[in-house]
Amino acid sequence: MAHAETGEHHRIATPEKLAGAVRSRSIVIQNVRPEVDGGRYAVKREVGDALTVDAEIFKDGHAKIAAVLKVKRYTDAADQWTELPMELVNPGLDAWRASIVLPENTRYVYTIEAWDDPWATWEHDIGKKIEAGQDVNLEVIEGRKLIDEAKARAAGTVDDDGFRMLIERMEAAPDTIGKAEVMRSAQAHDLMNRWPDRSRAIAYDRELEVMVDPVRARYAAWYEMAPRSQGTDPNKSATFDDCIKRLPEIREMGFDVVYLLPIHPIGKVNRKGKNNSVTAEPGEPGSPYAIGSDEGGHKAVHPELGTEEDFRRFVAEAKKLGMEVAMDIAVQCAPDHPWIKEHPDWFEFRPDGTIRYAENPPKKYQDIVNVNFYGGHQMELWEELRTVFEHWVDCGVTIFRVDNPHTKPVPFWEWVIRQVKDKHPEVIFLSEAFTRPTMLHMLAKVGFSQSYTYFTWRNFRHELEMYLTELTQGPGKEYLRPNFFPTTPDILPEFLQRGGRPAHMIRLVLAATTSSVYGMYNGYELIENTPVPGKEEFLDSEKYQYKVRDWDAPGNIKDYVTELNEIRAENPALHELENLRFHGSSDQNVIFYGKRTFDDSNMIFVAVNLDPFEPHSSILSFPLEELGIGPEDAFAVEELFSGTRRLWHGADHEVTLDPQDNPAMIFRITRWKQVDYYNPSY
Amino acid sequence: MAHAETGEHHRIATPEKLAGAVRSRSIVIQNVRPEVDGGRYAVKREVGDALTVDAEIFKDGHAKIAAVLKVKRYTDAADQWTELPMELVNPGLDAWRASIVLPENTRYVYTIEAWDDPWATWEHDIGKKIEAGQDVNLEVIEGRKLIDEAKARAAGTVDDDGFRMLIERMEAAPDTIGKAEVMRSAQAHDLMNRWPDRSRAIAYDRELEVMVDPVRARYAAWYEMAPRSQGTDPNKSATFDDCIKRLPEIREMGFDVVYLLPIHPIGKVNRKGKNNSVTAEPGEPGSPYAIGSDEGGHKAVHPELGTEEDFRRFVAEAKKLGMEVAMDIAVQCAPDHPWIKEHPDWFEFRPDGTIRYAENPPKKYQDIVNVNFYGGHQMELWEELRTVFEHWVDCGVTIFRVDNPHTKPVPFWEWVIRQVKDKHPEVIFLSEAFTRPTMLHMLAKVGFSQSYTYFTWRNFRHELEMYLTELTQGPGKEYLRPNFFPTTPDILPEFLQRGGRPAHMIRLVLAATTSSVYGMYNGYELIENTPVPGKEEFLDSEKYQYKVRDWDAPGNIKDYVTELNEIRAENPALHELENLRFHGSSDQNVIFYGKRTFDDSNMIFVAVNLDPFEPHSSILSFPLEELGIGPEDAFAVEELFSGTRRLWHGADHEVTLDPQDNPAMIFRITRWKQVDYYNPSY
């Protein structure tokens, strides 16, 4: 039986051990936030964010204590802490707080240290006694002793002089009260606070971690594409050069990330045909998720797309335009993947000697062989997969979208993501965790930077409000960043099948304005929504065939996409996730929500008609009190799609949203500067 | 800087360590409940309770897993676990559960273990394939291998025969499907489940503790008394013999615990006089909280009360009547306590050589010297205090009420309570933690069996509902048992000062029916409520003087107390705490709540008029749906003070409560047996 981590400290077995263990804990430091699962997992932030740490800190009796927040990079030495004084923000609840800006893309470690502060106790007590006219002769002697001790700790520092002068002034004072006043001076206070006795300080029993990612982990717009579909000949694969040609158009639509379906050689054995048929006709390209053939495996490029050199050029061109490339990594093999011959111990074979292919009984996936993470030579397998990520990072890839991570061991992800990020902290991992909520959250906890979510299946007002509130304000907000995709190559939701163009606009505006990071799968702009009948899948999916498109086909919503991404870019409130709040709307078909920057310098409100078939009018209730706008005050409203400007009074305003035209309105609010008629500044 | 416990496992520093640490955690066991602060502190239960343990348990992929709850006494050897299979109660949420009855008054340890269950996976997969008409020849071979492995594990046990017969039947089967059917039999299922391969089982990384206390830790009625006030001569102390004479009357009122103010010798130096005056007149007895004199310290009995032998007799007489004795322990000294001469290092001295007495500047408490827990010879001090508790346990005391525990170090309490309870698990500690909520809760976490609460200052409906819901359903319910006292020797709340006899009845019925354990301070039954003007303190408090009372004085509420305790005794729903729920009442002065046993065999509802001055009528809304009573069904209602019986229909019923008569009604509900007219049983 394996004990992964010792649980010993949780169990206090012997009286001797207990006495020893608890003796020094006279100051309690507890309920530290943020903290995920008792500190087992890191919280996440982005470069430039403030980390605000809250804790309950207290001890017995009435003596005063002091506390600091300690922060360092995980690579710093044990004594390289930066310390910030914590503030007692609510004495009745023993609530302490400190806040620090995290400037670098790295992992930081943070913890808390607290100690007795006899000087603060002395200051408090002598103050009360002097107020009550009591004799403080003994207090002055005791205070002098504390000063002498601090002076000894400061010996040899710039504060030598300060202590010397303080003592001189004390000694020159004519009487006890005079001495006490010198000791209660601001100068004494500052000096003493610089030299506390921390020899018996108590450390919080955990060191917590915060992974500080690049800002694009939180704010980005992704364009997902099948590279072989970016050309013009329906009978053959497009190349990376064709992909390069499409980059300016994608950038013009306002996307920051170009995400490619797998680019590796595709298995030739048991290759799937058009519309997922069991056998491919000659010339059919197979699924890019059936990875590996005699042409190479997870570190190779499909020859039809080009060479690794071509791929590097594609990445470089994207970067020139200000875009990062995201790559799809699926840890699975075609039956002719080179690993199977080189490392048969990484796979499972059946009693008849055949390799075990993927199954979900009674379904069979004959073109896919799963790697066996529970067989022999596990560490070699982990290492090989690590080098797969490293290989593509070396080619300039900074983002990985991981296919089905929930069917591989959680510990593997924790290990490999940390391995990669320790060398390349800028790398972002997106988890395609379309599975149960426990596993979806666990993958985020162990290191995935972003996660697919159930957004794809949340269409109506109440379910959207509940789910988005959970994502933005629930415990997951510390570690799980949702990345909203209205469709994926695997999922064409019923709402989009039925609702056509208006539904595509609805889902796009929801994704782009509720989450700070979202993505769109190519073809979405062309309202491609023909399903395999009765399924949530695309008919004639490019997963199984070559495909070409007219990217400017009539009825496309490229202008709408462009407008939305421009609105996002210009409004910092939309770059954040946790600031989403829902507000009142009289019609149940109309959802209404707002996002504001922490300083209210940018305040955005969005109303979306969720019914793709009919216009709806609704009275929207703006939360004026929260916005600091009085019931009689005017406020300026700019509708960002139309550019319309209005001056409004009062909370409630009726709007009509016609899904055929534009299912949404996005309002930017500014407070109207109030003129103080009694003290005009003009 | 002291690290009390290593936080090392929380911080995973090196890739090597990470790989090793996480490799074996492929099964995730998380969100285990109950669990206090990540397992740092024990949860509490009482003898005969069920411990229901919930957890989320899952792993990657679709393979099945199995899990057990493991429980043992803390004194049992490492391999003496009792195991219970956990049940997957919600597959979509990976929610597992098991429940076990805790039969003994001891500390138990519990944890979880989970492992891969390839047999369950095999059963699931082959079932689906047979259903779909697929060939299962390889599956039968693979299943046979699993059976052979289990057979090897069972070798030499009573299951040898079972496996042999199973294999014979398999081999006798004519074809693959026939063999598969034998392997899918209930017999095979049971055999295989008895012999799982647990060689790679995953243990939850913590062992959790549950302290199982005697039932009286949860259900009891306490009578608090000053032993020196139980006599008849106002000029001298009563004795333990006088106290013995009062026991039958206390027992007749329905109390289970007699709790005595401190019984030790009282300091003669700086003794306080009547009404807390700074100096005592000759002959004044001083405060029993100024402990110790030349007559002895914390292990001695005040000579005026009698001898230790007399005290032992008092305890024995109480036990004869079915009552336990609770003793007040205040870790503080009079200036002439023997410890001060014997152990000056346990105290603080000032620069002029005087001992530091208790202060809360500018207030001074010259008759009290606090022990210094932060001076020298700390362990000797801890040991001495441990022997104080042991001494009184030896005299038959099983309950300690600890005075001001929040002014002594938390680690000391954790240590001393565990020391005492390891030898004497029946001992109960009540914490007088009238302090901030963090410390109040912390003292409960580290071991106090019960706690004083803010009940004393919660008088009106909304604040009572909020606070009692927090106590009975908040996280504290796992470790904090409230003990409700309407008054204490230190606290005479304004509500009782103003509201007289009706207020005393209101607060008593609230204490006795909301909490399963409550207490009453002597004199309460006589409506003693004269305050020191402007303060929440008793005038002429027996803390500072001799006192005699006429226990049958007119206007007493002894009958009411007796009735209440009888109602409690007869109704098991009132013996529990967590079952408190509030219900609708149309008048804001009338609070309405219910308590039901888990099996609904006892259902109690209580309505209390919280206004001591005026009668109020209110429409009470009984939660019929929760009670399984249909809107048309009749239910029987017995009002327990009056004995009135009624047959009611519908949820809403109006009552009028006159505080001059009885501010409360207590209803016992029984469902009226429905006759099934279509299938009469007669």
PDB file of N, CA, C and O in Angstrom, chain A residues 342-364:
ATOM      1  N   GLU A 342       9.130   0.319 -30.713  1.00  0.00           N
ATOM      2  CA  GLU A 342      10.281   0.688 -29.874  1.00  0.00           C
ATOM      3  C   GLU A 342      10.038   0.420 -28.391  1.00  0.00           C
ATOM      4  O   GLU A 342      10.971   0.122 -27.642  1.00  0.00           O
ATOM      5  N   HIS A 343       8.780   0.579 -27.965  1.00  0.00           N
ATOM      6  CA  HIS A 343       8.466   0.453 -26.531  1.00  0.00           C
ATOM      7  C   HIS A 343       7.185  -0.342 -26.319  1.00  0.00           C
ATOM      8  O   HIS A 343       6.198   0.188 -25.820  1.00  0.00           O
ATOM      9  N   PRO A 344       7.199  -1.619 -26.698  1.00  0.00           N
ATOM     10  CA  PRO A 344       5.958  -2.408 -26.536  1.00  0.00           C
ATOM     11  C   PRO A 344       5.477  -2.433 -25.080  1.00  0.00           C
ATOM     12  O   PRO A 344       4.279  -2.603 -24.832  1.00  0.00           O
ATOM     13  N   ASP A 345       6.400  -2.222 -24.127  1.00  0.00           N
ATOM     14  CA  ASP A 345       6.008  -2.238 -22.710  1.00  0.00           C
ATOM     15  C   ASP A 345       5.151  -1.019 -22.338  1.00  0.00           C
ATOM     16  O   ASP A 345       4.630  -0.935 -21.240  1.00  0.00           O
ATOM     17  N   TRP A 346       5.021  -0.050 -23.226  1.00  0.00           N
ATOM     18  CA  TRP A 346       4.129   1.090 -22.949  1.00  0.00           C
ATOM     19  C   TRP A 346       2.697   0.811 -23.407  1.00  0.00           C
ATOM     20  O   TRP A 346       1.830   1.676 -23.304  1.00  0.00           O
ATOM     21  N   PHE A 347       2.476  -0.398 -23.936  1.00  0.00           N
ATOM     22  CA  PHE A 347       1.145  -0.709 -24.485  1.00  0.00           C
ATOM     23  C   PHE A 347       0.639  -2.014 -23.903  1.00  0.00           C
ATOM     24  O   PHE A 347       1.400  -2.782 -23.309  1.00  0.00           O
ATOM     25  N   GLU A 348      -0.647  -2.262 -24.094  1.00  0.00           N
ATOM     26  CA  GLU A 348      -1.243  -3.486 -23.588  1.00  0.00           C
ATOM     27  C   GLU A 348      -1.536  -4.420 -24.738  1.00  0.00           C
ATOM     28  O   GLU A 348      -2.110  -3.994 -25.747  1.00  0.00           O
ATOM     29  N   PHE A 349      -1.163  -5.676 -24.559  1.00  0.00           N
ATOM     30  CA  PHE A 349      -1.456  -6.691 -25.578  1.00  0.00           C
ATOM     31  C   PHE A 349      -2.435  -7.708 -25.019  1.00  0.00           C
ATOM     32  O   PHE A 349      -2.455  -7.968 -23.828  1.00  0.00           O
ATOM     33  N   ARG A 350      -3.253  -8.252 -25.897  1.00  0.00           N
ATOM     34  CA  ARG A 350      -4.299  -9.169 -25.450  1.00  0.00           C
ATOM     35  C   ARG A 350      -3.802 -10.612 -25.544  1.00  0.00           C
ATOM     36  O   ARG A 350      -2.734 -10.874 -26.103  1.00  0.00           O
ATOM     37  N   PRO A 351      -4.553 -11.568 -25.000  1.00  0.00           N
ATOM     38  CA  PRO A 351      -4.055 -12.962 -24.983  1.00  0.00           C
ATOM     39  C   PRO A 351      -3.716 -13.495 -26.369  1.00  0.00           C
ATOM     40  O   PRO A 351      -2.884 -14.394 -26.494  1.00  0.00           O
ATOM     41  N   ASP A 352      -4.309 -12.943 -27.430  1.00  0.00           N
ATOM     42  CA  ASP A 352      -3.993 -13.445 -28.776  1.00  0.00           C
ATOM     43  C   ASP A 352      -2.833 -12.688 -29.407  1.00  0.00           C
ATOM     44  O   ASP A 352      -2.569 -12.833 -30.599  1.00  0.00           O
ATOM     45  N   GLY A 353      -2.169 -11.854 -28.632  1.00  0.00           N
ATOM     46  CA  GLY A 353      -0.996 -11.154 -29.149  1.00  0.00           C
ATOM     47  C   GLY A 353      -1.303  -9.843 -29.847  1.00  0.00           C
ATOM     48  O   GLY A 353      -0.397  -9.094 -30.190  1.00  0.00           O
ATOM     49  N   THR A 354      -2.587  -9.511 -30.023  1.00  0.00           N
ATOM     50  CA  THR A 354      -2.934  -8.236 -30.656  1.00  0.00           C
ATOM     51  C   THR A 354      -2.846  -7.114 -29.630  1.00  0.00           C
ATOM     52  O   THR A 354      -2.973  -7.332 -28.423  1.00  0.00           O
ATOM     53  N   ILE A 355      -2.636  -5.913 -30.160  1.00  0.00           N
ATOM     54  CA  ILE A 355      -2.560  -4.763 -29.263  1.00  0.00           C
ATOM     55  C   ILE A 355      -3.971  -4.361 -28.872  1.00  0.00           C
ATOM     56  O   ILE A 355      -4.926  -4.502 -29.642  1.00  0.00           O
ATOM     57  N   ARG A 356      -4.124  -3.904 -27.659  1.00  0.00           N
ATOM     58  CA  ARG A 356      -5.448  -3.478 -27.185  1.00  0.00           C
ATOM     59  C   ARG A 356      -5.735  -2.071 -27.700  1.00  0.00           C
ATOM     60  O   ARG A 356      -5.038  -1.128 -27.347  1.00  0.00           O
ATOM     61  N   TYR A 357      -6.732  -1.940 -28.555  1.00  0.00           N
ATOM     62  CA  TYR A 357      -7.092  -0.598 -29.021  1.00  0.00           C
ATOM     63  C   TYR A 357      -8.151   0.015 -28.098  1.00  0.00           C
ATOM     64  O   TYR A 357      -8.671  -0.644 -27.192  1.00  0.00           O
ATOM     65  N   ALA A 358      -8.445   1.284 -28.342  1.00  0.00           N
ATOM     66  CA  ALA A 358      -9.363   2.001 -27.457  1.00  0.00           C
ATOM     67  C   ALA A 358     -10.784   1.470 -27.599  1.00  0.00           C
ATOM     68  O   ALA A 358     -11.249   1.178 -28.696  1.00  0.00           O
ATOM     69  N   GLU A 359     -11.468   1.326 -26.479  1.00  0.00           N
ATOM     70  CA  GLU A 359     -12.850   0.857 -26.465  1.00  0.00           C
ATOM     71  C   GLU A 359     -13.627   1.621 -25.403  1.00  0.00           C
ATOM     72  O   GLU A 359     -13.068   2.078 -24.406  1.00  0.00           O
ATOM     73  N   ASN A 360     -14.900   1.792 -25.618  1.00  0.00           N
ATOM     74  CA  ASN A 360     -15.824   2.188 -24.568  1.00  0.00           C
ATOM     75  C   ASN A 360     -17.027   1.299 -24.795  1.00  0.00           C
ATOM     76  O   ASN A 360     -17.964   1.689 -25.463  1.00  0.00           O
ATOM     77  N   PRO A 361     -16.933   0.028 -24.277  1.00  0.00           N
ATOM     78  CA  PRO A 361     -17.840  -1.032 -24.722  1.00  0.00           C
ATOM     79  C   PRO A 361     -19.297  -0.575 -24.777  1.00  0.00           C
ATOM     80  O   PRO A 361     -19.744   0.080 -23.841  1.00  0.00           O
ATOM     81  N   PRO A 362     -20.024  -0.912 -25.834  1.00  0.00           N
ATOM     82  CA  PRO A 362     -19.579  -1.781 -26.936  1.00  0.00           C
ATOM     83  C   PRO A 362     -18.861  -1.026 -28.055  1.00  0.00           C
ATOM     84  O   PRO A 362     -18.568  -1.638 -29.079  1.00  0.00           O
ATOM     85  N   LYS A 363     -18.581   0.326 -27.883  1.00  0.00           N
ATOM     86  CA  LYS A 363     -17.902   1.051 -28.965  1.00  0.00           C
ATOM     87  C   LYS A 363     -16.420   0.677 -29.055  1.00  0.00           C
ATOM     88  O   LYS A 363     -15.771   0.475 -28.025  1.00  0.00           O
ATOM     89  N   LYS A 364     -15.906   0.630 -30.304  1.00  0.00           N
ATOM     90  CA  LYS A 364     -14.500   0.283 -30.525  1.00  0.00           C
ATOM     91  C   LYS A 364     -13.848   1.388 -31.359  1.00  0.00           C
ATOM     92  O   LYS A 364     -14.473   1.921 -32.277  1.00  0.00           O
TER      93      LYS A 364
END
